[in-house]
CSV table of C-alpha atoms in Angstrom, one decimal:
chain,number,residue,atom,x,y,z
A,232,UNK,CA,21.4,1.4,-9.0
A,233,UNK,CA,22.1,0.1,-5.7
A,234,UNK,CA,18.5,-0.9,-3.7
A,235,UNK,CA,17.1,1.8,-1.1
A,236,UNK,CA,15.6,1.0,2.1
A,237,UNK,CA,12.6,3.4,2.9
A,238,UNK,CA,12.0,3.6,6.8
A,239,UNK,CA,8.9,4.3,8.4
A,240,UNK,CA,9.6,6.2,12.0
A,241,UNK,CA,7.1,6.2,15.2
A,242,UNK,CA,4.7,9.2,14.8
A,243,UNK,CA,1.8,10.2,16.9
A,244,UNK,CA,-0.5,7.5,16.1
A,245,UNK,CA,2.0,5.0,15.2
A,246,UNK,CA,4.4,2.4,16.2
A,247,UNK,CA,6.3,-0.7,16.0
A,248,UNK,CA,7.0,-0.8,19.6
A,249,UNK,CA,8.8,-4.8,19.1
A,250,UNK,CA,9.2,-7.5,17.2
A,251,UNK,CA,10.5,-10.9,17.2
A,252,UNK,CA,9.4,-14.5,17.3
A,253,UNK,CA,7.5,-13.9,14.1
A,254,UNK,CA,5.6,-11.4,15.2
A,255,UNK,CA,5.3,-7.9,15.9
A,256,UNK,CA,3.5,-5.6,18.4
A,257,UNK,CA,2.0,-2.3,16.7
A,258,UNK,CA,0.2,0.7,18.4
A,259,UNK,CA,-2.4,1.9,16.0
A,260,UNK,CA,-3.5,5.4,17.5
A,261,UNK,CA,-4.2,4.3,21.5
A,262,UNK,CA,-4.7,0.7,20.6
A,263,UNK,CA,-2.1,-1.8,20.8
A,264,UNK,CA,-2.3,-5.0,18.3
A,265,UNK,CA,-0.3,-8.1,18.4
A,266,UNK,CA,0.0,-10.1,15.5
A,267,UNK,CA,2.0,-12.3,12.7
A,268,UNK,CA,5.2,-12.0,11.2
A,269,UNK,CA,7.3,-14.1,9.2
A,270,UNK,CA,9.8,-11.3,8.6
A,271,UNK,CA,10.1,-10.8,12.6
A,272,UNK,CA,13.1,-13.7,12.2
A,273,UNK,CA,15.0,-12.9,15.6
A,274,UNK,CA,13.9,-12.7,19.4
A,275,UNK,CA,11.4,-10.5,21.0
A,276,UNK,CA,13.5,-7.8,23.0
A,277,UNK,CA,10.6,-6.7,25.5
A,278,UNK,CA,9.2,-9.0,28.1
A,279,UNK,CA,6.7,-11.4,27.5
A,280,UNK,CA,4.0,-9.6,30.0
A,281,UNK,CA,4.4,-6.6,26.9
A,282,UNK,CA,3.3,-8.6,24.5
A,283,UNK,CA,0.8,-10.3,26.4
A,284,UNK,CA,-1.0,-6.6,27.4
A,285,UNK,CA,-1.9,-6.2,24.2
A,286,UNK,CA,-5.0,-4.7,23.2
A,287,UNK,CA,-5.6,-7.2,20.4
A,288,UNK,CA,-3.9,-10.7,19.6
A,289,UNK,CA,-4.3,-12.2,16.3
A,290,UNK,CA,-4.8,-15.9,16.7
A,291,UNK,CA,-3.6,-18.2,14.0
A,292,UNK,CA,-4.2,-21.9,15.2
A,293,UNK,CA,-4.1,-25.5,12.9
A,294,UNK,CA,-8.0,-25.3,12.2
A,295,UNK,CA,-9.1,-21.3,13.0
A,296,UNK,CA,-7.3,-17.9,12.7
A,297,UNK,CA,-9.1,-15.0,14.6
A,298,UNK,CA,-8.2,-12.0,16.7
A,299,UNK,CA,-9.1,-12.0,20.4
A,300,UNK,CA,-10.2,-8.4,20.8
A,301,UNK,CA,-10.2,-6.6,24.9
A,302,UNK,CA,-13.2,-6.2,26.3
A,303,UNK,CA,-13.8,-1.2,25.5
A,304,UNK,CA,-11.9,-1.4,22.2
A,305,UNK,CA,-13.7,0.1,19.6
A,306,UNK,CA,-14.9,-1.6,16.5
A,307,UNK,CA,-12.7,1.6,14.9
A,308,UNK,CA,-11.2,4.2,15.6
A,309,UNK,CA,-8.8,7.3,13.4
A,310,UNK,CA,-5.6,7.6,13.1
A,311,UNK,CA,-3.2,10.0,11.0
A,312,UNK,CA,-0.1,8.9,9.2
A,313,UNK,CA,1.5,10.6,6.7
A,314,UNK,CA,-1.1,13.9,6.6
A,315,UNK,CA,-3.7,11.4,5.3
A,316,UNK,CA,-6.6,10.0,8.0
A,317,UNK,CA,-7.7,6.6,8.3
A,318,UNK,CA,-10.1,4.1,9.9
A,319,UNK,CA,-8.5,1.5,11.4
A,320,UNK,CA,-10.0,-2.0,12.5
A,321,UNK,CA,-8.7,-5.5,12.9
A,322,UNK,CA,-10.5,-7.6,9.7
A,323,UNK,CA,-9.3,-10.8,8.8
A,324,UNK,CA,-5.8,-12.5,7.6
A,325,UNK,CA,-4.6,-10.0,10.2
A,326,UNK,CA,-4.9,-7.1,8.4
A,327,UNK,CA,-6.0,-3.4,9.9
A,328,UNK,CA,-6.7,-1.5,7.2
A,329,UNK,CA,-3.5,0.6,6.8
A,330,UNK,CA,0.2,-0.2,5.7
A,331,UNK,CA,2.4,2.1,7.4
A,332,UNK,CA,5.6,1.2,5.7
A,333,UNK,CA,3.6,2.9,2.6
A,334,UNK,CA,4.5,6.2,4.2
A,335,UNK,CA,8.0,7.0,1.9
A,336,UNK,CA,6.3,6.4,-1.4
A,337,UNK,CA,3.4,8.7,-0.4
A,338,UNK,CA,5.5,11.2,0.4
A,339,UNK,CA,7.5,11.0,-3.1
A,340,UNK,CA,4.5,10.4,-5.1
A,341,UNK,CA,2.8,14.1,-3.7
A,342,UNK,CA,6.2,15.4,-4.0
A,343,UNK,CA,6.4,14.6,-7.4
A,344,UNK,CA,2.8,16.0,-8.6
A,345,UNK,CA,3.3,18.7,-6.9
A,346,UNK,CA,6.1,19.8,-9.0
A,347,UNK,CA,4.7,18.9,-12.3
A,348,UNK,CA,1.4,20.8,-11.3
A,349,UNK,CA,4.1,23.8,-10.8
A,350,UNK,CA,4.1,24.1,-14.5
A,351,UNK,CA,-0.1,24.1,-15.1
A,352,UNK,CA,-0.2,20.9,-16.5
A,353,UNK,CA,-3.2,18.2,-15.0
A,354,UNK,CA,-1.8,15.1,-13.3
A,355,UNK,CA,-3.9,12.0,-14.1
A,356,UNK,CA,-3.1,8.8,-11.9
A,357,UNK,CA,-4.3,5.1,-12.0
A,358,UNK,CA,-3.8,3.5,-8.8
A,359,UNK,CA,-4.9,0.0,-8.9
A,360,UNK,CA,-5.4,-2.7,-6.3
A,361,UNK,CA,-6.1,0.6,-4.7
A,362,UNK,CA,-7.2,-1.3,-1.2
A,363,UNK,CA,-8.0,1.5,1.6
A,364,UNK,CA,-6.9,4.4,-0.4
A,365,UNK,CA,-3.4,5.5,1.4
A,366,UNK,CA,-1.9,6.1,-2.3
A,367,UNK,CA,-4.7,7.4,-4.2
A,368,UNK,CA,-5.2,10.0,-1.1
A,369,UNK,CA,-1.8,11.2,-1.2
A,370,UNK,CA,-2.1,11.9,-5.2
A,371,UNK,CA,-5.4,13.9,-4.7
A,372,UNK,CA,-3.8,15.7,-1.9
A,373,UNK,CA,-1.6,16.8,-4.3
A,374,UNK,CA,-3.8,18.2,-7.3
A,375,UNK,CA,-4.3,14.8,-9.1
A,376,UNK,CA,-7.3,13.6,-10.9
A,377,UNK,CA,-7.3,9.9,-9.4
A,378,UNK,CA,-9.0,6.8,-10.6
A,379,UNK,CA,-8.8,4.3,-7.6
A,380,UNK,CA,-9.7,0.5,-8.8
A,381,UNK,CA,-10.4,-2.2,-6.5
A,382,UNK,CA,-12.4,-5.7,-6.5
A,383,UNK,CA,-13.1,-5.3,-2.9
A,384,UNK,CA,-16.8,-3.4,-2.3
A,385,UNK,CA,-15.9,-3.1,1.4
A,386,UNK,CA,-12.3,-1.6,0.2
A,387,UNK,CA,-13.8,0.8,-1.7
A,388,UNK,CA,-16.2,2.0,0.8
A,389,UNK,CA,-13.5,2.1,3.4
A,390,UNK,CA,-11.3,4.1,1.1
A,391,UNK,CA,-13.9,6.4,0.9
A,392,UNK,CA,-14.5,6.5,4.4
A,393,UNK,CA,-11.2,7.7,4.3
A,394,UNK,CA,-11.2,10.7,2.1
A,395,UNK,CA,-14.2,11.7,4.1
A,396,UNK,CA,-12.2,11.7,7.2
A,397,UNK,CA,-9.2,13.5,5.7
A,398,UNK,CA,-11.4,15.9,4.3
A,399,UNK,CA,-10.6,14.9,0.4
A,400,UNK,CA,-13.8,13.5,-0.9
A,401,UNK,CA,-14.6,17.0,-2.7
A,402,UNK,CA,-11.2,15.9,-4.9
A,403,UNK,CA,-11.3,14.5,-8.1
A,404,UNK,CA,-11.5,10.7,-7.6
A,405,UNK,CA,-13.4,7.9,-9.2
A,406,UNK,CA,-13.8,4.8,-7.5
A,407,UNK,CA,-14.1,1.8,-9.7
A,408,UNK,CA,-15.0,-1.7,-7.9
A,409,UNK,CA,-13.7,-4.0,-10.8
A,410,UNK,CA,-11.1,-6.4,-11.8
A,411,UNK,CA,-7.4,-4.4,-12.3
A,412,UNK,CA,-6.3,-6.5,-15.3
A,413,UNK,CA,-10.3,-6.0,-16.8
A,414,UNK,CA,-10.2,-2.1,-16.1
A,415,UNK,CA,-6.9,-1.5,-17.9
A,416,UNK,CA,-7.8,-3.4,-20.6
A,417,UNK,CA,-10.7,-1.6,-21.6
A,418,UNK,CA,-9.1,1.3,-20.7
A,419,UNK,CA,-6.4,0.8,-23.6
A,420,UNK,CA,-9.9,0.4,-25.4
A,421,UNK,CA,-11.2,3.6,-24.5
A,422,UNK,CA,-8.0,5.9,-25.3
A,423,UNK,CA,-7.6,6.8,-21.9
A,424,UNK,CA,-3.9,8.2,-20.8
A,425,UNK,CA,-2.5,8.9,-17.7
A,426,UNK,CA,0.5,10.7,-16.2
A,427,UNK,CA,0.9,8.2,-13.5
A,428,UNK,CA,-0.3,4.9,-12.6
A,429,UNK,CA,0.2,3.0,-8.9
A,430,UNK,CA,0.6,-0.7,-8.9
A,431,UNK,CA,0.0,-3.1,-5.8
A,432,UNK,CA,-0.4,-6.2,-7.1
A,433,UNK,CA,-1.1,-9.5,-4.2
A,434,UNK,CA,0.1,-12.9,-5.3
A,435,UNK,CA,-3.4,-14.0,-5.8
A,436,UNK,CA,-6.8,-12.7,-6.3
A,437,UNK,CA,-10.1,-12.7,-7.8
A,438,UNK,CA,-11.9,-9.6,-9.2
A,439,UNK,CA,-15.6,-9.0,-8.3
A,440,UNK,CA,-17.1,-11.6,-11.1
A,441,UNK,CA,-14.6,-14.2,-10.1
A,442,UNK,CA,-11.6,-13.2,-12.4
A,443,UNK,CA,-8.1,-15.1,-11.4
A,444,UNK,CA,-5.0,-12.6,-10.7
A,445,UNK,CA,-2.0,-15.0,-10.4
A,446,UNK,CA,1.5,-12.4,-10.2
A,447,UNK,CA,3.4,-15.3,-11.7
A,448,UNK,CA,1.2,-15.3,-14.3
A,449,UNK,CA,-0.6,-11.6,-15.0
A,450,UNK,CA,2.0,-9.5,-13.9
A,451,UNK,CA,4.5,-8.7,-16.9
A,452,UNK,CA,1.5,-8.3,-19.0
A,453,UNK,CA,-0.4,-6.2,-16.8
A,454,UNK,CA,2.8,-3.9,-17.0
A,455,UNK,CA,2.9,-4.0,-20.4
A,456,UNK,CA,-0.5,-3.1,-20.6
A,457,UNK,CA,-0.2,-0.1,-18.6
A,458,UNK,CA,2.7,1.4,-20.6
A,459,UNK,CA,-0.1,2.0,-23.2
A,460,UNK,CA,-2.1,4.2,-20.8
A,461,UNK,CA,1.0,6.5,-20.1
A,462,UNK,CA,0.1,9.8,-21.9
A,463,UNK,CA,2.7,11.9,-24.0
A,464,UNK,CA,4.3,13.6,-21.2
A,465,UNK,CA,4.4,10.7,-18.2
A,466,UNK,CA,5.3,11.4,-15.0
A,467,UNK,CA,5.8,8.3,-12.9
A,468,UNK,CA,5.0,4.2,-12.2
A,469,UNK,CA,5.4,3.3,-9.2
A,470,UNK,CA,5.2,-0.8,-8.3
A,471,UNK,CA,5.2,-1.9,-4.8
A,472,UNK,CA,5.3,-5.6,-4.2
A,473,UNK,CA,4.6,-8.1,-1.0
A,474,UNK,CA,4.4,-11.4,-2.8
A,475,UNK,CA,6.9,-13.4,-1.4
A,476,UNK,CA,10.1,-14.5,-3.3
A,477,UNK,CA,10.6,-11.9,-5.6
A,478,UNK,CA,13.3,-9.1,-5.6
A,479,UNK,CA,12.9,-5.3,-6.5
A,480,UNK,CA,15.3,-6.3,-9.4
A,481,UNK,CA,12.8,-7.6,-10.9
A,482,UNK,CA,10.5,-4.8,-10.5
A,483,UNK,CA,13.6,-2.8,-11.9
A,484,UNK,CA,13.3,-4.9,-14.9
A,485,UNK,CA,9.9,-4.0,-16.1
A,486,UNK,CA,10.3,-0.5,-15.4
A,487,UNK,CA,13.0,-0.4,-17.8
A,488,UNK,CA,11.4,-0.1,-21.1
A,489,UNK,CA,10.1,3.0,-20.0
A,490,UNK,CA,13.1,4.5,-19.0
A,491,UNK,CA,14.4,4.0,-21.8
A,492,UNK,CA,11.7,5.6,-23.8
A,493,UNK,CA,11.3,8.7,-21.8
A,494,UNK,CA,14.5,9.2,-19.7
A,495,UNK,CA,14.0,10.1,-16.0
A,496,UNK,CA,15.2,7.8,-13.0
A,497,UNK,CA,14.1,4.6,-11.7
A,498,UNK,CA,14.6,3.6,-7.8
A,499,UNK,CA,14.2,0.5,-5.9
A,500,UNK,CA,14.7,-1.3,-2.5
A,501,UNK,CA,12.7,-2.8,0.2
A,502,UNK,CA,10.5,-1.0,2.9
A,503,UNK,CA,10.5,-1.2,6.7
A,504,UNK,CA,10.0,0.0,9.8
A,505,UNK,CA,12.0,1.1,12.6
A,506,UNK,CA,11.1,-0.6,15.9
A,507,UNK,CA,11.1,1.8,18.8
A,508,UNK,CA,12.5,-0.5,21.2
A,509,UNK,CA,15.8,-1.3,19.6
A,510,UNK,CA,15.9,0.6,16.4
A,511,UNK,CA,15.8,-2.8,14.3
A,512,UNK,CA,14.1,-2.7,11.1
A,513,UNK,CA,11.3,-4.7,10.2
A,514,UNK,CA,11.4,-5.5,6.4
A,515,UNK,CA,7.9,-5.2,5.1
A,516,UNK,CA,7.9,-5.3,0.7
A,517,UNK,CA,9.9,-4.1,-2.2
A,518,UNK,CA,9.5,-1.2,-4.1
A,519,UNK,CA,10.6,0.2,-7.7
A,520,UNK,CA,9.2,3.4,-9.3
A,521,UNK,CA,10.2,5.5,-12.4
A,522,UNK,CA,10.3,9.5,-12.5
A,523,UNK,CA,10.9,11.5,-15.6
């Protein structure tokens, strides 16, 4: 199958407004942030005085890295993308707390509960590395029992800040602050199954007892691993990559096996977003899923 490109469009409370330089400039909501790309491979289209009204820069020097925040923003503030709320916030390795270019595979992964909980069967989803919640939200907006795993404490209590704020924290969710590779281990153990699982693994990591995540190294067997939680009647896995380096062929490859087992389709491709002031796309990650 020929590779996809999911685009993310301006909304309401979002926006890539430009881009360029190896950067980008972003409009969370009201606020506007200005910040690192390596993707943004071209030249800025807007003026320089733009870029330099943003509301925050993030700084990335030989010996600090920081933003430089205007004097009125708030520490956070909400936002909606997607029909899912968020809090956003600049933390650090210039992250806000959302990743818009998310928005397509939310969309498909409600889409697709929705129609299997057509029939009156319970949908039962892993999501790991489950960071601020914008998956596991989507799946519980849907009618899925979720288990959302993270190693990050202050993740976890910001994805639950989130469900709060989109009104989802009476939904079926567990939040599980543990190591991804540890949880589905044990969960093999257990004889847990689930309908659909969420993958976004980082190139590195540690879990919260110090446990090593290297994708070059953990990755094939984590998928392995979670072939044995997919219940009788599976539904969908859904792997969305930003390690640099690697392809959504390869991605492709490990959703194969289960294609094989159980039919259904498997897509893949990159994501973006459209920048507003040229129409340019902004390549973010890689995606590949599997539907029955």
């Amino acid at each position: 199958m020929n590779p996809k490109i999911m685009v993310t469009e301006k909304t309401k409370d979002y926006e890539l407004i430009d881009s360029g330089g190896g950067e980008k400039l972003e409009r969370y909501g009201e606020v506007i942030f200005r910040r690192p790309d390596p993707q943004a491979l071209w030249r800025k289209s807007l003026p320089i005085a733009r870029w330099d009204g943003a509301d925050a820069v993030f700084l990335r020097e030989a010996t600090r890295a920081e933003w430089q925040i205007r004097p009125g923003v708030s520490e956070r503030w909400s936002m909606e993308l997607g029909g899912i709320k968020f809090w956003i916030r600049p933390t650090a390795f210039k992250h806000t707390g959302l990743f818009p270019e998310q928005v397509g595979n939310w969309e498909w992964t409600r889409d697709v509960i929705a129609k299997r909980k057509k029939t009156g069967e319970n949908v039962r989803v892993l999501n790991l590395f489950g960071y601020t919640g914008g998956a596991t939200l989507a799946a519980a907006s849907a009618g899925a029992e979720v288990v959302h795993v993270d190693g990050s404490k202050v993740a976890i209590g910001w994805a639950r800040d989130n469900a709060e704020l989109s009104s989802l924290s009476d939904k079926p969710i567990r939040w599980i602050l543990d190591d991804a590779f540890a949880f589905v281990r044990r969960e093999i153990r257990r004889g847990k199954k689930y309908e659909g699982i969420i993958m976004d693994p980082p190139a590195f990591g540690h879990g919260p007892e110090g446990e090593s995540w290297k994708i070059e190294e953990d990755f094939v067997a984590l998928v392995d691993s979670c072939t044995q939680l997919l219940s009788d009647s599976p539904l969908f896995v859904l792997i969305n990559g930003y390690a640099a380096g690697y392809s959504s062929t390869a991605y492709e490859n490990n959703l194969l096996p289960i294609a094989e087992k159980n039919g259904g389709e498997i897509e893949k491709g990159e994501l973006a977003i459209r920048e507003s002031a040229t129409g340019r796309l902004l390549p973010c990650g890689i995606f590949a899923r599997w539907c029955k």
